[in-house]
XYZ file of C-alpha atoms in Angstrom:
373
model
C -13.121 -58.595 74.325
C -15.658 -56.905 72.053
C -13.588 -53.734 72.071
C -10.551 -55.696 70.989
C -12.476 -57.248 68.127
C -13.739 -53.863 67.035
C -10.191 -52.511 67.063
C -8.905 -55.424 65.031
C -11.780 -55.032 62.589
C -11.070 -51.332 62.158
C -7.428 -51.978 61.500
C -8.310 -54.635 58.954
C -10.659 -52.275 57.154
C -7.976 -49.579 57.073
C -5.435 -51.995 55.702
C -7.873 -53.136 53.056
C -8.537 -49.511 52.080
C -4.834 -48.825 51.778
C -4.370 -51.952 49.706
C -7.316 -51.054 47.471
C -6.009 -47.531 47.059
C -2.653 -48.840 45.923
C -4.160 -51.407 43.615
C -5.928 -48.786 41.438
C -5.006 -45.400 40.111
C -6.439 -42.678 37.902
C -4.916 -40.991 34.831
C -5.811 -37.488 33.532
C -6.289 -36.863 29.788
C -3.434 -34.266 29.804
C -0.964 -36.742 31.343
C 0.587 -40.136 30.839
C 2.060 -42.508 33.408
C 5.227 -44.601 33.458
C 4.445 -47.776 35.469
C 7.273 -49.888 36.872
C 5.933 -53.219 38.130
C 6.950 -54.403 41.623
C 9.385 -57.293 41.709
C 10.124 -57.592 37.951
C 10.721 -53.863 37.394
C 9.048 -54.061 34.004
C 7.943 -50.626 32.721
C 4.840 -49.781 30.723
C 2.962 -46.685 29.530
C -0.497 -45.667 30.726
C -1.792 -43.021 28.349
C -5.565 -43.532 28.340
C -7.549 -41.335 30.764
C -9.466 -43.059 33.614
C -8.818 -45.822 36.153
C -5.938 -48.238 35.697
C -4.449 -51.208 37.641
C -1.675 -50.038 39.938
C -0.817 -53.231 41.826
C 1.714 -51.519 44.118
C 3.779 -50.481 41.100
C 6.100 -47.455 41.015
C 4.239 -44.731 39.066
C 5.816 -41.607 37.435
C 3.549 -38.895 36.011
C 4.412 -36.824 32.920
C 2.465 -33.950 31.412
C 1.790 -34.309 27.698
C 2.752 -30.649 27.146
C 3.972 -27.738 29.212
C 6.092 -24.618 29.164
C 9.231 -23.293 30.800
C 10.365 -19.756 31.631
C 13.928 -18.631 31.028
C 16.104 -15.636 31.781
C 19.714 -15.521 30.677
C 22.540 -13.023 30.219
C 24.133 -13.559 26.807
C 26.976 -12.077 24.787
C 26.113 -10.623 21.392
C 28.356 -10.645 18.327
C 29.622 -7.132 19.130
C 30.599 -8.179 22.662
C 27.695 -6.471 24.400
C 25.890 -8.177 27.281
C 22.132 -8.541 26.883
C 19.604 -10.240 29.175
C 16.946 -12.270 27.377
C 13.804 -13.548 29.047
C 10.775 -15.411 27.771
C 9.005 -18.749 27.682
C 9.030 -21.910 25.580
C 5.980 -24.096 25.032
C 6.799 -27.756 24.366
C 5.166 -31.136 23.802
C 6.647 -34.451 24.925
C 6.974 -37.417 22.518
C 3.878 -39.504 21.790
C 5.360 -42.931 20.995
C 5.897 -45.313 23.910
C 9.452 -46.271 23.031
C 10.709 -42.678 23.123
C 8.743 -41.962 26.289
C 10.356 -44.917 28.042
C 13.841 -43.864 26.886
C 13.210 -40.339 28.112
C 12.172 -41.718 31.522
C 15.173 -44.052 31.763
C 17.592 -41.205 31.001
C 16.066 -38.498 33.193
C 13.926 -40.384 35.701
C 11.120 -37.824 36.119
C 9.138 -35.110 34.462
C 10.814 -32.368 36.524
C 14.251 -33.537 35.451
C 13.157 -33.559 31.811
C 11.941 -29.962 32.125
C 14.920 -28.580 34.052
C 17.849 -30.639 32.811
C 16.817 -31.226 29.219
C 14.384 -28.619 27.886
C 15.447 -25.577 29.888
C 19.198 -26.238 29.696
C 18.979 -26.909 25.970
C 17.027 -23.674 25.482
C 19.684 -21.663 27.327
C 22.460 -23.346 25.353
C 20.860 -22.622 21.973
C 20.094 -19.033 23.003
C 23.559 -18.258 24.374
C 25.807 -20.170 21.976
C 23.892 -20.398 18.712
C 21.412 -17.499 18.570
C 22.759 -14.444 20.422
C 26.145 -14.516 18.580
C 24.233 -13.983 15.330
C 23.000 -10.540 16.405
C 24.282 -7.251 17.820
C 23.018 -5.282 20.769
C 21.438 -2.745 18.410
C 19.412 -5.565 16.822
C 17.552 -6.003 20.105
C 15.613 -2.771 19.555
C 15.632 -2.556 15.762
C 13.492 -4.277 13.145
C 15.538 -7.451 13.673
C 14.251 -8.006 17.206
C 11.457 -10.440 16.175
C 14.053 -12.350 14.143
C 15.925 -13.263 17.327
C 12.916 -15.201 18.659
C 12.365 -16.869 15.261
C 15.977 -18.050 15.043
C 15.846 -19.391 18.605
C 12.610 -21.253 17.888
C 13.916 -22.625 14.597
C 17.108 -23.986 16.132
C 15.222 -25.530 19.048
C 12.841 -27.222 16.631
C 15.240 -28.321 13.905
C 18.787 -28.174 15.209
C 21.772 -25.873 14.884
C 21.945 -23.720 11.739
C 24.931 -23.643 9.421
C 26.375 -20.203 10.106
C 29.106 -18.121 8.460
C 30.540 -14.783 9.572
C 31.188 -11.417 7.968
C 33.143 -8.480 9.381
C 31.042 -5.358 9.664
C 32.575 -1.892 10.080
C 30.763 0.567 12.338
C 30.562 4.341 11.645
C 33.031 4.971 14.465
C 35.604 2.701 12.787
C 35.157 -0.332 15.035
C 34.389 -3.767 13.624
C 32.419 -6.794 14.733
C 31.615 -10.185 13.299
C 28.092 -10.726 12.056
C 26.814 -14.275 11.731
C 24.576 -15.220 8.803
C 22.655 -18.420 8.129
C 23.349 -20.469 5.037
C 20.236 -21.542 3.146
C 19.454 -24.477 0.857
C 18.035 -24.371 -2.669
C 14.550 -23.779 -1.213
C 15.657 -20.804 0.842
C 15.389 -22.696 4.145
C 18.170 -22.616 6.755
C 20.716 -25.417 6.509
C 20.881 -27.563 9.646
C 24.280 -29.023 10.578
C 23.262 -31.074 13.615
C 20.361 -32.152 15.783
C 20.062 -31.133 19.417
C 18.947 -33.283 22.348
C 15.366 -32.100 22.100
C 15.191 -33.505 18.570
C 16.715 -36.795 19.657
C 14.112 -37.251 22.387
C 11.235 -36.300 20.124
C 10.345 -33.175 22.075
C 8.389 -30.715 19.944
C 8.928 -26.981 20.456
C 5.590 -25.359 19.738
C 6.247 -21.704 20.466
C 8.876 -19.293 21.732
C 7.729 -16.047 23.307
C 10.417 -13.492 24.094
C 10.159 -10.321 26.138
C 12.078 -7.115 25.513
C 15.825 -7.788 25.680
C 17.658 -5.754 28.320
C 21.179 -4.608 27.352
C 23.634 -3.675 30.079
C 23.679 -0.070 31.267
C 26.558 1.189 29.148
C 25.033 -0.413 26.053
C 21.702 1.217 26.846
C 23.361 4.640 26.736
C 24.901 3.853 23.361
C 21.585 2.546 22.078
C 19.753 5.648 23.329
C 22.289 7.835 21.508
C 21.822 5.782 18.329
C 18.047 6.049 18.654
C 18.265 9.824 19.004
C 20.594 10.068 16.010
C 18.278 7.881 13.933
C 15.244 9.935 14.949
C 17.026 13.121 13.919
C 17.995 11.521 10.620
C 14.403 10.441 10.026
C 13.185 13.957 10.843
C 15.776 15.494 8.531
C 14.771 13.135 5.713
C 11.123 13.978 6.305
C 11.794 17.704 6.202
C 13.919 17.340 3.073
C 11.175 15.351 1.382
C 8.583 17.958 2.369
C 10.767 20.717 0.945
C 11.194 18.747 -2.270
C 7.441 18.212 -2.547
C 6.796 21.918 -1.851
C 9.228 22.849 -4.624
C 7.469 20.505 -7.032
C 4.090 21.942 -6.018
C 5.208 25.547 -6.536
C 6.764 24.671 -9.901
C 3.622 22.895 -11.069
C 1.447 25.782 -9.869
C 3.620 28.196 -11.865
C 3.307 26.019 -14.954
C -0.435 25.879 -14.469
C -0.649 29.686 -14.155
C 1.394 30.174 -17.344
C -0.746 27.634 -19.183
C -3.930 29.390 -18.012
C -2.618 32.774 -19.126
C -1.687 31.374 -22.533
C -5.105 29.769 -22.852
C -6.843 33.025 -21.908
C -4.767 34.981 -24.461
C -5.533 32.466 -27.197
C -9.243 32.554 -26.360
C -9.274 36.375 -26.490
C -7.496 36.379 -29.862
C -9.972 33.871 -31.252
C -12.918 36.004 -30.058
C -11.444 39.176 -31.585
C -10.667 37.449 -34.891
C -14.163 35.981 -35.031
C -15.755 39.383 -34.309
C -13.724 41.079 -37.063
C -14.642 38.366 -39.559
C -18.305 38.763 -38.622
C -18.171 42.526 -39.162
C -16.546 42.040 -42.560
C -19.225 39.531 -43.545
C -22.029 41.914 -42.451
C -20.504 44.810 -44.446
C -20.139 42.596 -47.490
C -23.755 41.430 -47.266
C -24.970 45.022 -46.869
C -22.984 46.081 -49.939
C -24.310 43.164 -51.938
C -27.899 44.020 -50.938
C -27.413 47.665 -51.860
C -26.006 46.661 -55.255
C -28.950 44.339 -55.822
C -31.487 47.056 -54.888
C -29.775 49.559 -57.185
C -29.790 47.173 -60.128
C -33.445 46.386 -59.483
C -34.422 50.061 -59.418
C -32.323 50.729 -62.536
C -34.041 47.917 -64.390
C -37.475 49.136 -63.300
C -36.610 52.712 -64.422
C -35.425 51.551 -67.818
C -38.554 49.450 -68.258
C -40.783 52.432 -67.418
C -38.877 54.710 -69.748
C -39.143 52.189 -72.549
C -42.865 51.844 -71.948
C -43.310 55.600 -72.142
C -41.231 55.786 -75.298
C -43.404 53.147 -76.942
C -46.520 55.021 -75.962
C -45.192 58.230 -77.501
C -44.192 56.357 -80.625
C -47.692 54.898 -80.765
C -49.140 58.344 -81.240
C -49.651 60.056 -77.889
C -50.766 63.665 -78.013
C -48.160 66.209 -76.982
C -50.085 66.757 -73.730
C -50.053 63.001 -72.926
C -46.398 62.713 -73.855
C -45.501 65.585 -71.567
C -47.593 64.094 -68.743
C -45.939 60.648 -69.120
C -42.512 62.210 -69.246
C -43.230 64.128 -66.053
C -44.581 61.058 -64.226
C -41.633 58.990 -65.355
C -39.075 61.467 -64.049
C -40.941 61.864 -60.755
C -41.213 58.091 -60.327
C -37.558 57.562 -61.027
C -36.608 60.396 -58.693
C -38.757 58.902 -55.935
C -37.257 55.434 -56.520
C -33.743 56.803 -56.438
C -34.535 58.669 -53.242
C -35.805 55.455 -51.637
C -32.510 53.614 -52.135
C -30.838 52.989 -48.749
C -27.093 52.998 -49.009
C -25.107 50.995 -46.389
C -23.845 53.027 -43.451
C -20.476 51.330 -43.594
C -18.867 49.891 -46.673
C -15.625 48.005 -47.083
C -14.287 49.029 -50.500
C -11.339 47.317 -52.140
C -8.588 49.350 -53.715
C -8.848 50.497 -57.324
C -6.575 49.610 -60.185
C -2.941 50.593 -59.903
C -3.306 51.507 -56.286
C -5.968 54.211 -56.819
C -9.142 54.520 -54.822
C -12.234 52.819 -56.149
C -15.409 54.774 -56.906
C -18.069 53.423 -54.468
C -20.794 54.099 -57.057
C -18.935 51.922 -59.522
C -18.470 49.243 -56.809
C -22.217 48.866 -56.345
C -23.381 49.690 -59.886
C -24.953 53.089 -59.041
C -23.082 55.116 -61.680
C -25.549 54.093 -64.356
C -28.467 55.093 -62.091
C -26.904 58.440 -61.524
C -26.381 59.017 -65.252
C -29.965 57.978 -65.982
C -31.284 60.434 -63.407
C -29.190 63.201 -64.915
C -30.371 62.443 -68.451
C -33.985 62.325 -67.455
C -33.730 65.699 -65.753
C -32.948 67.333 -69.102
């Protein structure tokens, strides 16, 4: 009997635990719950973290944000097949009304991810983004643009696109899609997608290296090699052009230096010649001055002697003064230092000039001759 009571008691406790477990639940801060009440079927949102009243309700859990991976073979505008792979980070709507509508239409978080976000991503990539690019764009400078266009159309809706025919070097043509822009330079949007309608925010698109099909890879490799050769050729041509400019400028510099050296030498030679002329002129002027001085002194001495004789010198004194005067003049004349080099201008009517006349020594010479008599 006691064993039976213990068994019944244990069952009761277990039932109570099950009931208590189903009466309360817990919500994480990175999630929100859709609660559908038992009986009435009324739905409500549980978004605050912590314990909440369950009451045997039907509970569906949604993550506030998440990400999906994708991998898809697409057709580019030139007809080439390219495989794109990457990931998309998203955030679910925050208002309760949109959250409830999302749950009513898709029923669960997994369905939202697979049948709404992922499918919409593939659709926008395959039908609205890839046709705007060529296979060669997947390895050129336009590669990052592919991810930006995909992200922009997932966030805002389909772009307004127009097409232009592009002719390839081999003569083939393909249609290139371009996005129309508004007055602010932003892409024009012609229609919302389902993600926009359900308030799903696309936060980031990360794309790996696109993988063209094998035959396209061979074409791309050939184009890469051709472009590398063209870049090398342009680089070599530019180097040759720069070398030519350098050599030309060096030649100009050498000519300019030679001209400068020649001018400097001419200036030095001209200056030296002018200096020599000035020195010769000064020497001549000094010699002329010395000669005039000596001449004046000789005349003064002669005049003094004459006055003494006139004053009544004896014949002996007169003879002595005359002798001393001649000797003094002769010594003075002998002491005159004539310039070693003289620059003498031409005489009248093209004749040579007498250097004694040029420096005033003719009179001194005549005086010496007279006094010797």
